[in-house]
Coordinates of C-alpha atoms in Angstrom, one line a residue:
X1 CA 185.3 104.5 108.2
X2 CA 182.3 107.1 108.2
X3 CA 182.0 106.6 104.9
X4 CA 181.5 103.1 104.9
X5 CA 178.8 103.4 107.3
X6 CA 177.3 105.6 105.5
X7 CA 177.6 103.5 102.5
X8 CA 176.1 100.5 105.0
X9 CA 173.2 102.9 106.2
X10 CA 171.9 103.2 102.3
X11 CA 172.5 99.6 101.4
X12 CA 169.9 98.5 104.6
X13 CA 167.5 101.3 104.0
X14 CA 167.1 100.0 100.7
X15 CA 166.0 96.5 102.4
X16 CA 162.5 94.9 103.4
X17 CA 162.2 97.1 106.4
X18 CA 160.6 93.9 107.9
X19 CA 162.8 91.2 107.7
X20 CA 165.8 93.1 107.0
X21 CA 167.2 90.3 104.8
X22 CA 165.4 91.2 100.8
X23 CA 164.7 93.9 98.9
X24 CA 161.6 95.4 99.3
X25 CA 159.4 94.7 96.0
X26 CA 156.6 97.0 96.8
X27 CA 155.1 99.7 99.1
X28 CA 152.3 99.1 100.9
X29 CA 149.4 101.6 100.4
X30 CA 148.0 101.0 104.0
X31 CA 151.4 101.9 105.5
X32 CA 153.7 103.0 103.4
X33 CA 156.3 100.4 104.5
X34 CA 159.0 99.4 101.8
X35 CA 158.7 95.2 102.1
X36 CA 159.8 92.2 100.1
X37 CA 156.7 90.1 98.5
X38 CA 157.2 87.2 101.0
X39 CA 156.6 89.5 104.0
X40 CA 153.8 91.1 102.2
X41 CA 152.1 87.5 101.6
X42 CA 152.9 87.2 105.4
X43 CA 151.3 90.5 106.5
X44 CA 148.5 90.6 104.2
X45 CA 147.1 87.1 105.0
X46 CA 147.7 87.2 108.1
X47 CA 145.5 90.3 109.0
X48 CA 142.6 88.8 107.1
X49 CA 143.5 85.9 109.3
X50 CA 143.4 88.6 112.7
X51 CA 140.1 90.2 111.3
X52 CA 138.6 86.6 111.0
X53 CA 139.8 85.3 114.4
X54 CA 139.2 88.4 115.8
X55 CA 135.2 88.2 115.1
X56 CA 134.7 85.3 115.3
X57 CA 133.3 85.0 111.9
X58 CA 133.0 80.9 111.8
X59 CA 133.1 77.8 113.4
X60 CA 134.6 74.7 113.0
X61 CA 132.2 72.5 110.7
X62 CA 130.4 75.1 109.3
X63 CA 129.8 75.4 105.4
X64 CA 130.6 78.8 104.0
X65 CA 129.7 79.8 100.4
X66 CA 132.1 82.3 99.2
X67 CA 130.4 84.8 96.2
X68 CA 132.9 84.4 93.4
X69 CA 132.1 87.1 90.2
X70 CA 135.8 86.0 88.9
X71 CA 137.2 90.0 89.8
X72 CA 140.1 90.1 92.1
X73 CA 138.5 90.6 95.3
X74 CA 136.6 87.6 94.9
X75 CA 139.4 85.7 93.3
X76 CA 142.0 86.7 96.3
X77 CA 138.8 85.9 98.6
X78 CA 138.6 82.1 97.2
X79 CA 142.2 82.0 97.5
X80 CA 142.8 82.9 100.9
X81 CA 140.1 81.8 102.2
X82 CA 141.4 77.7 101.2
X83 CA 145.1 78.8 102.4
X84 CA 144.1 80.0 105.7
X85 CA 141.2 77.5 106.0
X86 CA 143.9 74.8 105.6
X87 CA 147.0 76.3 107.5
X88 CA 145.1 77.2 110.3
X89 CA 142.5 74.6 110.5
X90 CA 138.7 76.5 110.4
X91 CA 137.0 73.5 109.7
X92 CA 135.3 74.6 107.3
X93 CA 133.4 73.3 103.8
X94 CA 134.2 76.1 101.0
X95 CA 131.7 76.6 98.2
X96 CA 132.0 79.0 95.4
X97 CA 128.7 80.6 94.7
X98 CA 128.3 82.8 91.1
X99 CA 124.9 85.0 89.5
X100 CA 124.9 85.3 86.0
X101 CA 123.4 88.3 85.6
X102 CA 123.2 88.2 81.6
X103 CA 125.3 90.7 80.5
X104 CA 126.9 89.9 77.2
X105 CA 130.8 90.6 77.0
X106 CA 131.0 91.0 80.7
X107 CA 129.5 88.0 82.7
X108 CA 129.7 85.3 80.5
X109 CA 133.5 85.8 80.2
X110 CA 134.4 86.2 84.0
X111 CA 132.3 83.2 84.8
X112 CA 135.0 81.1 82.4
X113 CA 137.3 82.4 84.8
X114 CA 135.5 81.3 87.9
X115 CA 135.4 77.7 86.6
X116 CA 138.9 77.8 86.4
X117 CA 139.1 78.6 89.9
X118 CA 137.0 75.9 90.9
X119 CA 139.5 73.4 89.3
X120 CA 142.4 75.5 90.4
X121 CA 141.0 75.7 94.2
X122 CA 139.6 72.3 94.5
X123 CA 135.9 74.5 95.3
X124 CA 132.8 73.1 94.1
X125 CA 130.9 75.7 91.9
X126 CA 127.6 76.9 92.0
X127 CA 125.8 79.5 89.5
X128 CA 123.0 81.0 89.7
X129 CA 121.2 83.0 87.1
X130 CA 119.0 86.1 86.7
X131 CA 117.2 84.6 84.2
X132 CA 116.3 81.2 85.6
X133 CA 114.8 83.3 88.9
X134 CA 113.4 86.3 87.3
X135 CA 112.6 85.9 84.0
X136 CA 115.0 88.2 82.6
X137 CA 118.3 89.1 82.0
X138 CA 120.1 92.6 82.9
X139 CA 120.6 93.0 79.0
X140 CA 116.9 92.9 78.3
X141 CA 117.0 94.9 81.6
X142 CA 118.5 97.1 80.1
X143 CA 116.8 97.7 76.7
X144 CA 113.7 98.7 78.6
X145 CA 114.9 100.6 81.5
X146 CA 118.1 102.4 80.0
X147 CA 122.0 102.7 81.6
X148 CA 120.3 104.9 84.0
X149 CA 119.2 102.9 86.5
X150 CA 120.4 100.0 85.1
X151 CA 122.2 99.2 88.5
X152 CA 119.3 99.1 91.2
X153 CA 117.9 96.2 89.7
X154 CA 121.1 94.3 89.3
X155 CA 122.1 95.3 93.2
X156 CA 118.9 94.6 94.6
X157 CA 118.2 91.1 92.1
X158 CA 122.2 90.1 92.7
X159 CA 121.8 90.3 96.6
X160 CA 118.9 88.3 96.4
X161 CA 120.5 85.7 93.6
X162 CA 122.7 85.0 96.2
X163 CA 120.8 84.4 99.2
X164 CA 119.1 81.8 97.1
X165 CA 122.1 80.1 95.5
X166 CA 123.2 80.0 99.5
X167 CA 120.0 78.6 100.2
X168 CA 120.6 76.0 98.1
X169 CA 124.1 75.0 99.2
X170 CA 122.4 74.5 102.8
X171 CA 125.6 76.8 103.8
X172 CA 126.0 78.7 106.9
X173 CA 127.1 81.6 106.1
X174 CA 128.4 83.6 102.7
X175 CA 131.7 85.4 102.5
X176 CA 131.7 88.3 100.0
X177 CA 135.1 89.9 98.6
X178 CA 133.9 93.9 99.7
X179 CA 137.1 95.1 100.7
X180 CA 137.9 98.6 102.7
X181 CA 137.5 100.7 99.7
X182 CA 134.2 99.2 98.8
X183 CA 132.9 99.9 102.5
X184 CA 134.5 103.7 103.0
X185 CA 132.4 103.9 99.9
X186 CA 129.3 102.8 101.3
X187 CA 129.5 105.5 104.5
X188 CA 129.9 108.6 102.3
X189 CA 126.9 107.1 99.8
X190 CA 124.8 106.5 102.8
X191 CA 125.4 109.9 104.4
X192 CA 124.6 112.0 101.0
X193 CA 121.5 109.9 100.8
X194 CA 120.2 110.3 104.3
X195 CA 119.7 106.5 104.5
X196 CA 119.8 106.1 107.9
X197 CA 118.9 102.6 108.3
X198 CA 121.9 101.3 106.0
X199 CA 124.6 103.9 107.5
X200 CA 123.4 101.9 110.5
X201 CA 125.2 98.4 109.8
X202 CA 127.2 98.9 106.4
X203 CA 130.8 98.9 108.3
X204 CA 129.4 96.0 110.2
X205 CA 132.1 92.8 109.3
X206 CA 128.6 90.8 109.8
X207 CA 125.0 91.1 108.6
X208 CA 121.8 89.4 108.0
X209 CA 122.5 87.5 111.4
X210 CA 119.0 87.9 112.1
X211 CA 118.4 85.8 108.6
X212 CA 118.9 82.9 107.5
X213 CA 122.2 83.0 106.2
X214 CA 124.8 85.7 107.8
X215 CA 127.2 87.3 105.7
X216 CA 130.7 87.8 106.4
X217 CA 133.0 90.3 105.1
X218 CA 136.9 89.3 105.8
X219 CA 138.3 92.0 103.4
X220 CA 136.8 94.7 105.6
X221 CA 140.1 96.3 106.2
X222 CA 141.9 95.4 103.2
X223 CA 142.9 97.8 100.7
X224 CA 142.0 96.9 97.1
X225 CA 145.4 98.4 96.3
X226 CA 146.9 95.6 98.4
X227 CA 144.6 93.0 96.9
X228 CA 145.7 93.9 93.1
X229 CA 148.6 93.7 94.1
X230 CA 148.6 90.3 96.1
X231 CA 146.7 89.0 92.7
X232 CA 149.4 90.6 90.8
X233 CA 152.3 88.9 92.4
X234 CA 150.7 85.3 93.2
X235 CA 149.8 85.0 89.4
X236 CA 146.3 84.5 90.4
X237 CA 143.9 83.9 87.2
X238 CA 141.0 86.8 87.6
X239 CA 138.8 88.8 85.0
X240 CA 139.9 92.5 85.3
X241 CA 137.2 93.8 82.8
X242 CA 134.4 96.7 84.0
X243 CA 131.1 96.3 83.7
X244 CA 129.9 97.4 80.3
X245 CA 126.8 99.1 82.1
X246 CA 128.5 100.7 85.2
X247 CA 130.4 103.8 84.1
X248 CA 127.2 106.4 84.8
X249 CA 126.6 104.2 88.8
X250 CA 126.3 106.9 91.5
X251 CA 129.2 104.6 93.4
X252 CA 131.3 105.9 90.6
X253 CA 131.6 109.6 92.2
X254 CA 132.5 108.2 95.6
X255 CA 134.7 105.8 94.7
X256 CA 136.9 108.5 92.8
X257 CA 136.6 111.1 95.7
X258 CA 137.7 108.2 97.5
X259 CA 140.8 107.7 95.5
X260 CA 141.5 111.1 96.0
X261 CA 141.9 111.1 99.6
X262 CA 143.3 108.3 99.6
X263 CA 146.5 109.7 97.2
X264 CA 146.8 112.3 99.8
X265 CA 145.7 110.4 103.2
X266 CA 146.5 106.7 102.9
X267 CA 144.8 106.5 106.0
X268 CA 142.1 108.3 105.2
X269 CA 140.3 105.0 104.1
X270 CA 140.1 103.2 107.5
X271 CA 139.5 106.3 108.7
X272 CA 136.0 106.8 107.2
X273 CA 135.2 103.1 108.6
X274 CA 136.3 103.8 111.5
X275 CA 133.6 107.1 111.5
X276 CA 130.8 104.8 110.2
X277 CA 131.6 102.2 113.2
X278 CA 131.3 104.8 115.3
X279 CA 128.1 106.9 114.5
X280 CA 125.3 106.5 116.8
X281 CA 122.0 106.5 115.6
X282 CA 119.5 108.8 118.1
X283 CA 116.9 106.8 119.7
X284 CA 114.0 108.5 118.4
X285 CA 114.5 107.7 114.8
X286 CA 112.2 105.2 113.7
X287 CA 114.1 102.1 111.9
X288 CA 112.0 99.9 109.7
X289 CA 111.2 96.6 111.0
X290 CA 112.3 93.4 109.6
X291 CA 110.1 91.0 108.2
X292 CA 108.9 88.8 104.8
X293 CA 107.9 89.6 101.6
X294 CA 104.6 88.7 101.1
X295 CA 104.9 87.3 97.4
X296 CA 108.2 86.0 97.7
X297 CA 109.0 85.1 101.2
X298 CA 112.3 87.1 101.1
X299 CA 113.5 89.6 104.0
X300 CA 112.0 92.3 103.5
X301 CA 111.0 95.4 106.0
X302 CA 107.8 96.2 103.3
X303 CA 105.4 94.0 102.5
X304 CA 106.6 93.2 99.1
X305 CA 110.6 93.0 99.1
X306 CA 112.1 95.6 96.6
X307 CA 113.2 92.8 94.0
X308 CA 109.1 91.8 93.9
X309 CA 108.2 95.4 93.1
X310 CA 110.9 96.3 90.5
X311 CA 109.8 92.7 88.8
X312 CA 106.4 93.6 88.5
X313 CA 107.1 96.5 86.8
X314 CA 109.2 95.0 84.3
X315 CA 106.4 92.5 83.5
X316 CA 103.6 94.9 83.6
X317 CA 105.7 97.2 81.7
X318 CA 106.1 100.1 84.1
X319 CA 110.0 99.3 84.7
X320 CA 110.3 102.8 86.3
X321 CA 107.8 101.7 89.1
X322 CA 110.4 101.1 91.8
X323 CA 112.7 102.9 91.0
X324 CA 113.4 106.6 93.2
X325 CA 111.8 106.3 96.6
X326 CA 110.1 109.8 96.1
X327 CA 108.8 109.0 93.3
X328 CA 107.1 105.4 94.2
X329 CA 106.1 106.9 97.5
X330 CA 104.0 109.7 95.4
X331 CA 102.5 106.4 93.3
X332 CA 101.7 105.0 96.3
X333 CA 100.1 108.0 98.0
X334 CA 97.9 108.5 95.3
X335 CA 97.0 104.9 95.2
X336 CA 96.2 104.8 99.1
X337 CA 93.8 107.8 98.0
X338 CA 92.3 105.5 95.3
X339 CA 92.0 102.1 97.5
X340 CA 90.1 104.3 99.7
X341 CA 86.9 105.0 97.6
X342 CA 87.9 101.2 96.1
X343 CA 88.5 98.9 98.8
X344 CA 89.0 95.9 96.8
X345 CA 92.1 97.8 95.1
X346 CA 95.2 95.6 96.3
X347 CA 97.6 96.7 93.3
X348 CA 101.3 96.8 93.7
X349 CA 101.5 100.6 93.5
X350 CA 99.6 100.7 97.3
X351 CA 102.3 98.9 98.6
X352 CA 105.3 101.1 100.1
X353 CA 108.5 100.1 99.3
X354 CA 111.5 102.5 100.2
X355 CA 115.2 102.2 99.8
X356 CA 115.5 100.6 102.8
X357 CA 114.4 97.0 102.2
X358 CA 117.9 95.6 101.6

């Protein structure tokens, strides 16, 4: 008799320790927890369900343009996003919104994949293109400034690529696929770079609501461990090839330290948001104030926005002038010295523009 209890003991351990009826199929890096894939569809959508409920992150009738780059997190973002929009009612008009950045190899094949989405998801599409607003594309980008630094002028033009493709959608707000990884990332970049301002709202779930168009982050406590694995199970069709310039990107060092801690604190992840959210910034330290770019009309706490300077380097063929915020604020010291025995100097170089404009 003991030992058939026994025996009974091992069989239900080695059941979905949620529903007690399947075998578990995975084990969840959040928790730990040994559960079946339909109570892992359950758990995982609805917490993105709790996070967006929870902050009130839309409203009924409002027109949301989700930022689709065919990866996983954007693919499980598009996905979700129309399940729960539909099972729980939001109300709301989905859009998928992509940049082309130019890259050869990379972006031209993940943006096959995000048209298949829009057929597969019923989403009307959207794309954008480096090219079309700037002039140039990251690969010629790239053949003048280097791998480098290669990845300041895609963030800073790709952030503003999509504000503009939001613009013209006349949406409300735009839903990006940064998950809980990407954002414990983000804390411990901000912290070894002393940037203040950023560390200030980068676990915030939403920015820009001073703006025009809010952005919403519903992944904010979602492992991308879960999310490959949610991908991997629901046979979702996503592009799963790196970046051909993004191997030497500063990100890269945090995002493996990350990893680290992660293998030996699960937790450890949530935790670091959970810091961030809670840092107070003291009272005397001077934030920069937001306001308009004076060439382009974009946000901007400078008076040219940092996509309008590192542009006019490229076309004036000083592609280095934006980039280090030492080294443009030396330019622009020496060229304050200048515009003062020249007061009808009004070159770019006069006009500061930190790290802090985005």
């Amino acid at each position: 008799m003991e030992e058939g209890n026994t025996i009974a003991k091992r069989a239900g351990s080695r059941l979905c320790c949620l529903c007690n009826e399947r075998k578990p199929a995975l084990k969840r890096p959040k928790t730990l927890e040994q559960i079946c894939r339909d109570c892992f569809y359950n758990v995982f959508e609805e917490e993105i369900h709790q996070v967006i409920v929870g902050n009130h992150l839309f409203k009924a009738g409002e027109r949301v343009a989700i930022g689709a780059s065919g990866g996983k997190d954007s693919t499980v973002l598009a996905y979700v996003m129309s399940e729960l929009n539909r099972r729980h009612n939001y109300g709301l008009d989905l859009f998928l919104l992509s940049v082309d950045e130019g890259i050869t190899g990379y972006r031209d094949d993940s943006l096959e994949t995000v048209k298949r989405n829009e057929v597969q998801y019923g989403l009307p599409l959207k794309i954008v293109s480096y090219k079309d607003l700037y002039g140039w594309t990251m690969d010629e980008i790239v053949k003048v400034i280097g791998l480098k630094n290669n990845c300041t002028f895609c963030g800073v033009f790709r952030r503003q690529a999509l504000d503009r493709g939001a613009a013209y959608l006349k949406v409300d707000k735009l839903v990006t696929g940064h998950n809980a990884d990407d954002i414990a990332e983000t804390v411990l970049l901000n912290i070894l770079r002393g940037d203040v301002a950023r560390l200030s709202r980068c676990t915030s779930i939403t920015t820009g609501e001073d703006g025009p168009i809010p952005r919403c982050k519903p992944f904010k406590y979602t492992y991308e461990k879960e999310i490959v694995m949610y991908a991997y199970f629901k046979k979702l069709d996503y592009f799963s090839t790196e970046c051909i310039y993004s191997p030497n990107a500063y990100r890269g060092f945090a995002r493996e330290f990350i990893k680290d801690l992660e293998r030996m604190r699960p937790r450890a992840i949530v935790d670091i948001i959970k810091s961030g959210e809670n840092f107070r910034i003291s009272t005397s330290t001077k934030m920069p104030e937001q306001g308009t770019c004076e060439r382009c009309g974009y946000i901007s706490s400078q008076k040219w926005c940092k996509a309008c300077v590192l542009l006019e380097g490229l076309n004036r063929g000083l592609p280095k002038l934006g980039i280090g915020r030492s080294r443009f604020l030396e330019n622009s010291n020496d060229n304050r010295k200048e515009a003062k025995r020249n007061d009808g100097d009004r070159s770019i170089e006069s006009k500061q523009c930190g790290s802090l404009d985005f």
